[in-house]
């Protein structure tokens, strides 16, 4: 019945679109719709934010936090970080970003961290959806299409389902959207603060998935090119922009160099990955969280030995 309803709805929408197109009313309808949406942009955007926020909260309330294929390594790294072992337990193919994110929550909430983790992932998913609108407007897309983009993302069950998994998809989406927004904001307004936000977002992307350093190099190269080609900018303004660019590069590079030095001291390799393996014990961690046990290694000898 579910698939029949979806098929019937899709066919009805296609038939209506075909009729409007053949009748020659499509351009005029689009123009009238865009005029109406632009005139009520603020109210409609607020309504869409309320609808999307309600949808995300409802979905998270109806689903439980779960684990995926790579969750074991992330949880191992997070537990080690919360227990004070630094990044020694982070998987070999991953950066320490998830360990920092989850481990901080584990440190403060201990065995009750399931709901805070779920809430943080849900907030990241919602913020990523909300950022669709300002990014789309920065790209010159019309108001209606930009608002529709927020609804499409926030009401996507496939996307929302990722907010209930301890995986990197939602954090990566969150920091990618922030990086893109800051990047477009700098290109448009040349604000130095946008460079700092961009550097922070790129840093998190690299810490979560080290292969994202390609994206960071690409973005910073475009930013540097943009600064070089700036027009109608006095020497003071250009110097301030270059200083902001240098600060952003420093903010991005220093933590990564420190992390690489840490790896060299502990594993003998100067890189931002870990040489330790993945231990699949996510089921034990999730069981401990669901049953109120302390899975951070404090007061639980059995779990402490496994970790």
PDB file of N, CA and C in Angstrom, residues 188-257:
ATOM      1  N   UNK A 188      31.915  36.968  -1.094  1.00  0.00           N
ATOM      2  CA  UNK A 188      30.955  38.040  -1.350  1.00  0.00           C
ATOM      3  C   UNK A 188      31.302  39.318  -0.592  1.00  0.00           C
ATOM      4  N   UNK A 189      31.655  39.202   0.690  1.00  0.00           N
ATOM      5  CA  UNK A 189      31.817  40.384   1.547  1.00  0.00           C
ATOM      6  C   UNK A 189      33.247  40.612   2.020  1.00  0.00           C
ATOM      7  N   UNK A 190      34.120  39.623   1.788  1.00  0.00           N
ATOM      8  CA  UNK A 190      35.543  39.752   2.163  1.00  0.00           C
ATOM      9  C   UNK A 190      35.725  40.031   3.651  1.00  0.00           C
ATOM     10  N   UNK A 191      34.908  39.386   4.479  1.00  0.00           N
ATOM     11  CA  UNK A 191      35.042  39.550   5.928  1.00  0.00           C
ATOM     12  C   UNK A 191      36.121  38.612   6.468  1.00  0.00           C
ATOM     13  N   UNK A 192      37.003  39.152   7.290  1.00  0.00           N
ATOM     14  CA  UNK A 192      38.073  38.341   7.869  1.00  0.00           C
ATOM     15  C   UNK A 192      37.504  37.283   8.811  1.00  0.00           C
ATOM     16  N   UNK A 193      36.427  37.615   9.516  1.00  0.00           N
ATOM     17  CA  UNK A 193      35.813  36.643  10.429  1.00  0.00           C
ATOM     18  C   UNK A 193      35.360  35.388   9.687  1.00  0.00           C
ATOM     19  N   UNK A 194      34.959  35.545   8.427  1.00  0.00           N
ATOM     20  CA  UNK A 194      34.555  34.384   7.633  1.00  0.00           C
ATOM     21  C   UNK A 194      35.729  33.437   7.412  1.00  0.00           C
ATOM     22  N   UNK A 195      36.938  33.987   7.287  1.00  0.00           N
ATOM     23  CA  UNK A 195      38.121  33.152   7.116  1.00  0.00           C
ATOM     24  C   UNK A 195      38.390  32.312   8.361  1.00  0.00           C
ATOM     25  N   UNK A 196      38.158  32.906   9.534  1.00  0.00           N
ATOM     26  CA  UNK A 196      38.379  32.164  10.781  1.00  0.00           C
ATOM     27  C   UNK A 196      37.375  31.029  10.908  1.00  0.00           C
ATOM     28  N   UNK A 197      36.112  31.321  10.596  1.00  0.00           N
ATOM     29  CA  UNK A 197      35.081  30.276  10.627  1.00  0.00           C
ATOM     30  C   UNK A 197      35.408  29.173   9.626  1.00  0.00           C
ATOM     31  N   UNK A 198      35.859  29.572   8.441  1.00  0.00           N
ATOM     32  CA  UNK A 198      36.237  28.599   7.419  1.00  0.00           C
ATOM     33  C   UNK A 198      37.365  27.699   7.911  1.00  0.00           C
ATOM     34  N   UNK A 199      38.367  28.283   8.538  1.00  0.00           N
ATOM     35  CA  UNK A 199      39.495  27.497   9.038  1.00  0.00           C
ATOM     36  C   UNK A 199      39.045  26.511  10.113  1.00  0.00           C
ATOM     37  N   UNK A 200      38.183  26.955  11.015  1.00  0.00           N
ATOM     38  CA  UNK A 200      37.690  26.062  12.080  1.00  0.00           C
ATOM     39  C   UNK A 200      36.892  24.900  11.498  1.00  0.00           C
ATOM     40  N   UNK A 201      36.017  25.201  10.532  1.00  0.00           N
ATOM     41  CA  UNK A 201      35.215  24.148   9.908  1.00  0.00           C
ATOM     42  C   UNK A 201      36.102  23.156   9.156  1.00  0.00           C
ATOM     43  N   UNK A 202      37.090  23.656   8.407  1.00  0.00           N
ATOM     44  CA  UNK A 202      37.998  22.776   7.682  1.00  0.00           C
ATOM     45  C   UNK A 202      38.836  21.931   8.632  1.00  0.00           C
ATOM     46  N   UNK A 203      39.230  22.522   9.754  1.00  0.00           N
ATOM     47  CA  UNK A 203      40.007  21.774  10.742  1.00  0.00           C
ATOM     48  C   UNK A 203      39.211  20.577  11.257  1.00  0.00           C
ATOM     49  N   UNK A 204      37.928  20.814  11.586  1.00  0.00           N
ATOM     50  CA  UNK A 204      37.092  19.718  12.073  1.00  0.00           C
ATOM     51  C   UNK A 204      36.897  18.652  11.004  1.00  0.00           C
ATOM     52  N   UNK A 205      36.737  19.087   9.756  1.00  0.00           N
ATOM     53  CA  UNK A 205      36.579  18.123   8.667  1.00  0.00           C
ATOM     54  C   UNK A 205      37.805  17.224   8.541  1.00  0.00           C
ATOM     55  N   UNK A 206      38.987  17.811   8.694  1.00  0.00           N
ATOM     56  CA  UNK A 206      40.208  17.022   8.596  1.00  0.00           C
ATOM     57  C   UNK A 206      40.362  16.110   9.805  1.00  0.00           C
ATOM     58  N   UNK A 207      40.031  16.616  10.985  1.00  0.00           N
ATOM     59  CA  UNK A 207      40.148  15.792  12.189  1.00  0.00           C
ATOM     60  C   UNK A 207      39.207  14.593  12.134  1.00  0.00           C
ATOM     61  N   UNK A 208      38.026  14.774  11.541  1.00  0.00           N
ATOM     62  CA  UNK A 208      37.070  13.669  11.436  1.00  0.00           C
ATOM     63  C   UNK A 208      37.479  12.702  10.333  1.00  0.00           C
ATOM     64  N   UNK A 209      37.813  13.246   9.173  1.00  0.00           N
ATOM     65  CA  UNK A 209      38.267  12.434   8.039  1.00  0.00           C
ATOM     66  C   UNK A 209      39.523  13.074   7.462  1.00  0.00           C
ATOM     67  N   UNK A 210      40.715  12.562   7.790  1.00  0.00           N
ATOM     68  CA  UNK A 210      41.968  13.213   7.385  1.00  0.00           C
ATOM     69  C   UNK A 210      42.105  13.448   5.880  1.00  0.00           C
ATOM     70  N   UNK A 211      41.417  12.635   5.068  1.00  0.00           N
ATOM     71  CA  UNK A 211      41.542  12.833   3.618  1.00  0.00           C
ATOM     72  C   UNK A 211      40.935  14.144   3.150  1.00  0.00           C
ATOM     73  N   UNK A 212      40.203  14.825   4.015  1.00  0.00           N
ATOM     74  CA  UNK A 212      39.622  16.116   3.657  1.00  0.00           C
ATOM     75  C   UNK A 212      40.657  17.241   3.573  1.00  0.00           C
ATOM     76  N   UNK A 213      41.919  16.931   3.808  1.00  0.00           N
ATOM     77  CA  UNK A 213      42.933  17.986   3.687  1.00  0.00           C
ATOM     78  C   UNK A 213      43.019  18.469   2.237  1.00  0.00           C
ATOM     79  N   UNK A 214      42.612  17.627   1.282  1.00  0.00           N
ATOM     80  CA  UNK A 214      42.554  18.084  -0.110  1.00  0.00           C
ATOM     81  C   UNK A 214      41.563  19.235  -0.253  1.00  0.00           C
ATOM     82  N   UNK A 215      40.415  19.091   0.412  1.00  0.00           N
ATOM     83  CA  UNK A 215      39.397  20.142   0.368  1.00  0.00           C
ATOM     84  C   UNK A 215      39.922  21.425   0.993  1.00  0.00           C
ATOM     85  N   UNK A 216      40.660  21.297   2.095  1.00  0.00           N
ATOM     86  CA  UNK A 216      41.200  22.482   2.762  1.00  0.00           C
ATOM     87  C   UNK A 216      42.192  23.216   1.856  1.00  0.00           C
ATOM     88  N   UNK A 217      43.071  22.463   1.201  1.00  0.00           N
ATOM     89  CA  UNK A 217      44.047  23.085   0.297  1.00  0.00           C
ATOM     90  C   UNK A 217      43.326  23.777  -0.855  1.00  0.00           C
ATOM     91  N   UNK A 218      42.301  23.144  -1.396  1.00  0.00           N
ATOM     92  CA  UNK A 218      41.550  23.714  -2.508  1.00  0.00           C
ATOM     93  C   UNK A 218      40.871  25.019  -2.096  1.00  0.00           C
ATOM     94  N   UNK A 219      40.198  25.005  -0.936  1.00  0.00           N
ATOM     95  CA  UNK A 219      39.494  26.205  -0.465  1.00  0.00           C
ATOM     96  C   UNK A 219      40.458  27.351  -0.189  1.00  0.00           C
ATOM     97  N   UNK A 220      41.547  27.058   0.492  1.00  0.00           N
ATOM     98  CA  UNK A 220      42.498  28.114   0.825  1.00  0.00           C
ATOM     99  C   UNK A 220      43.196  28.653  -0.428  1.00  0.00           C
ATOM    100  N   UNK A 221      43.403  27.799  -1.415  1.00  0.00           N
ATOM    101  CA  UNK A 221      43.976  28.280  -2.681  1.00  0.00           C
ATOM    102  C   UNK A 221      43.023  29.254  -3.371  1.00  0.00           C
ATOM    103  N   UNK A 222      41.733  28.921  -3.370  1.00  0.00           N
ATOM    104  CA  UNK A 222      40.743  29.819  -3.959  1.00  0.00           C
ATOM    105  C   UNK A 222      40.666  31.136  -3.183  1.00  0.00           C
ATOM    106  N   UNK A 223      40.739  31.052  -1.855  1.00  0.00           N
ATOM    107  CA  UNK A 223      40.701  32.263  -1.035  1.00  0.00           C
ATOM    108  C   UNK A 223      41.904  33.142  -1.329  1.00  0.00           C
ATOM    109  N   UNK A 224      43.099  32.523  -1.385  1.00  0.00           N
ATOM    110  CA  UNK A 224      44.296  33.294  -1.694  1.00  0.00           C
ATOM    111  C   UNK A 224      44.223  33.943  -3.064  1.00  0.00           C
ATOM    112  N   UNK A 225      43.690  33.220  -4.040  1.00  0.00           N
ATOM    113  CA  UNK A 225      43.512  33.785  -5.377  1.00  0.00           C
ATOM    114  C   UNK A 225      42.551  34.956  -5.363  1.00  0.00           C
ATOM    115  N   UNK A 226      41.491  34.800  -4.569  1.00  0.00           N
ATOM    116  CA  UNK A 226      40.517  35.886  -4.462  1.00  0.00           C
ATOM    117  C   UNK A 226      41.139  37.137  -3.854  1.00  0.00           C
ATOM    118  N   UNK A 227      41.974  36.959  -2.848  1.00  0.00           N
ATOM    119  CA  UNK A 227      42.623  38.111  -2.213  1.00  0.00           C
ATOM    120  C   UNK A 227      43.562  38.807  -3.205  1.00  0.00           C
ATOM    121  N   UNK A 228      44.286  38.015  -3.970  1.00  0.00           N
ATOM    122  CA  UNK A 228      45.217  38.588  -4.945  1.00  0.00           C
ATOM    123  C   UNK A 228      44.476  39.428  -5.986  1.00  0.00           C
ATOM    124  N   UNK A 229      43.295  38.964  -6.383  1.00  0.00           N
ATOM    125  CA  UNK A 229      42.548  39.642  -7.455  1.00  0.00           C
ATOM    126  C   UNK A 229      41.558  40.676  -6.939  1.00  0.00           C
ATOM    127  N   UNK A 230      41.642  41.045  -5.653  1.00  0.00           N
ATOM    128  CA  UNK A 230      40.723  42.043  -5.109  1.00  0.00           C
ATOM    129  C   UNK A 230      40.903  43.385  -5.815  1.00  0.00           C
ATOM    130  N   UNK A 231      39.787  44.021  -6.091  1.00  0.00           N
ATOM    131  CA  UNK A 231      39.798  45.335  -6.731  1.00  0.00           C
ATOM    132  C   UNK A 231      39.249  46.385  -5.767  1.00  0.00           C
ATOM    133  N   UNK A 232      39.627  47.611  -5.988  1.00  0.00           N
ATOM    134  CA  UNK A 232      39.092  48.743  -5.209  1.00  0.00           C
ATOM    135  C   UNK A 232      39.279  48.548  -3.714  1.00  0.00           C
ATOM    136  N   UNK A 233      40.441  48.025  -3.331  1.00  0.00           N
ATOM    137  CA  UNK A 233      40.740  47.821  -1.914  1.00  0.00           C
ATOM    138  C   UNK A 233      42.010  48.585  -1.564  1.00  0.00           C
ATOM    139  N   UNK A 234      41.951  49.399  -0.522  1.00  0.00           N
ATOM    140  CA  UNK A 234      43.130  50.163  -0.140  1.00  0.00           C
ATOM    141  C   UNK A 234      44.174  49.242   0.494  1.00  0.00           C
ATOM    142  N   UNK A 235      45.352  49.770   0.704  1.00  0.00           N
ATOM    143  CA  UNK A 235      46.457  48.956   1.225  1.00  0.00           C
ATOM    144  C   UNK A 235      46.170  48.439   2.629  1.00  0.00           C
ATOM    145  N   UNK A 236      45.485  49.261   3.444  1.00  0.00           N
ATOM    146  CA  UNK A 236      45.168  48.824   4.810  1.00  0.00           C
ATOM    147  C   UNK A 236      44.185  47.658   4.778  1.00  0.00           C
ATOM    148  N   UNK A 237      43.138  47.796   3.948  1.00  0.00           N
ATOM    149  CA  UNK A 237      42.155  46.721   3.848  1.00  0.00           C
ATOM    150  C   UNK A 237      42.765  45.444   3.302  1.00  0.00           C
ATOM    151  N   UNK A 238      43.648  45.562   2.314  1.00  0.00           N
ATOM    152  CA  UNK A 238      44.297  44.383   1.750  1.00  0.00           C
ATOM    153  C   UNK A 238      45.228  43.736   2.772  1.00  0.00           C
ATOM    154  N   UNK A 239      45.949  44.558   3.534  1.00  0.00           N
ATOM    155  CA  UNK A 239      46.841  44.020   4.569  1.00  0.00           C
ATOM    156  C   UNK A 239      46.046  43.294   5.648  1.00  0.00           C
ATOM    157  N   UNK A 240      44.900  43.864   6.031  1.00  0.00           N
ATOM    158  CA  UNK A 240      44.062  43.221   7.039  1.00  0.00           C
ATOM    159  C   UNK A 240      43.545  41.871   6.525  1.00  0.00           C
ATOM    160  N   UNK A 241      43.190  41.829   5.253  1.00  0.00           N
ATOM    161  CA  UNK A 241      42.693  40.586   4.681  1.00  0.00           C
ATOM    162  C   UNK A 241      43.785  39.527   4.639  1.00  0.00           C
ATOM    163  N   UNK A 242      44.994  39.926   4.246  1.00  0.00           N
ATOM    164  CA  UNK A 242      46.109  38.982   4.227  1.00  0.00           C
ATOM    165  C   UNK A 242      46.440  38.502   5.640  1.00  0.00           C
ATOM    166  N   UNK A 243      46.341  39.399   6.613  1.00  0.00           N
ATOM    167  CA  UNK A 243      46.593  39.000   8.004  1.00  0.00           C
ATOM    168  C   UNK A 243      45.555  37.984   8.464  1.00  0.00           C
ATOM    169  N   UNK A 244      44.293  38.205   8.083  1.00  0.00           N
ATOM    170  CA  UNK A 244      43.249  37.244   8.419  1.00  0.00           C
ATOM    171  C   UNK A 244      43.467  35.907   7.743  1.00  0.00           C
ATOM    172  N   UNK A 245      43.926  35.934   6.497  1.00  0.00           N
ATOM    173  CA  UNK A 245      44.215  34.702   5.776  1.00  0.00           C
ATOM    174  C   UNK A 245      45.359  33.945   6.448  1.00  0.00           C
ATOM    175  N   UNK A 246      46.399  34.670   6.856  1.00  0.00           N
ATOM    176  CA  UNK A 246      47.525  34.033   7.547  1.00  0.00           C
ATOM    177  C   UNK A 246      47.082  33.432   8.882  1.00  0.00           C
ATOM    178  N   UNK A 247      46.221  34.163   9.604  1.00  0.00           N
ATOM    179  CA  UNK A 247      45.707  33.651  10.878  1.00  0.00           C
ATOM    180  C   UNK A 247      44.885  32.388  10.666  1.00  0.00           C
ATOM    181  N   UNK A 248      44.083  32.367   9.592  1.00  0.00           N
ATOM    182  CA  UNK A 248      43.271  31.186   9.296  1.00  0.00           C
ATOM    183  C   UNK A 248      44.160  29.990   8.973  1.00  0.00           C
ATOM    184  N   UNK A 249      45.195  30.206   8.180  1.00  0.00           N
ATOM    185  CA  UNK A 249      46.131  29.126   7.852  1.00  0.00           C
ATOM    186  C   UNK A 249      46.844  28.624   9.098  1.00  0.00           C
ATOM    187  N   UNK A 250      47.242  29.549   9.977  1.00  0.00           N
ATOM    188  CA  UNK A 250      47.911  29.177  11.221  1.00  0.00           C
ATOM    189  C   UNK A 250      46.965  28.384  12.115  1.00  0.00           C
ATOM    190  N   UNK A 251      45.715  28.849  12.209  1.00  0.00           N
ATOM    191  CA  UNK A 251      44.715  28.163  13.033  1.00  0.00           C
ATOM    192  C   UNK A 251      44.452  26.759  12.525  1.00  0.00           C
ATOM    193  N   UNK A 252      44.533  26.582  11.234  1.00  0.00           N
ATOM    194  CA  UNK A 252      44.306  25.270  10.643  1.00  0.00           C
ATOM    195  C   UNK A 252      45.531  24.371  10.763  1.00  0.00           C
ATOM    196  N   UNK A 253      46.715  24.948  10.556  1.00  0.00           N
ATOM    197  CA  UNK A 253      47.928  24.133  10.496  1.00  0.00           C
ATOM    198  C   UNK A 253      48.466  23.736  11.867  1.00  0.00           C
ATOM    199  N   UNK A 254      48.389  24.634  12.850  1.00  0.00           N
ATOM    200  CA  UNK A 254      49.008  24.364  14.146  1.00  0.00           C
ATOM    201  C   UNK A 254      48.460  23.114  14.831  1.00  0.00           C
ATOM    202  N   UNK A 255      47.118  22.955  14.949  1.00  0.00           N
ATOM    203  CA  UNK A 255      46.620  21.721  15.582  1.00  0.00           C
ATOM    204  C   UNK A 255      47.016  20.460  14.817  1.00  0.00           C
ATOM    205  N   UNK A 256      47.041  20.545  13.478  1.00  0.00           N
ATOM    206  CA  UNK A 256      47.404  19.374  12.685  1.00  0.00           C
ATOM    207  C   UNK A 256      48.875  19.020  12.865  1.00  0.00           C
ATOM    208  N   UNK A 257      49.738  20.040  12.936  1.00  0.00           N
ATOM    209  CA  UNK A 257      51.157  19.780  13.185  1.00  0.00           C
ATOM    210  C   UNK A 257      51.368  19.211  14.583  1.00  0.00           C
TER     211      UNK A 257
END
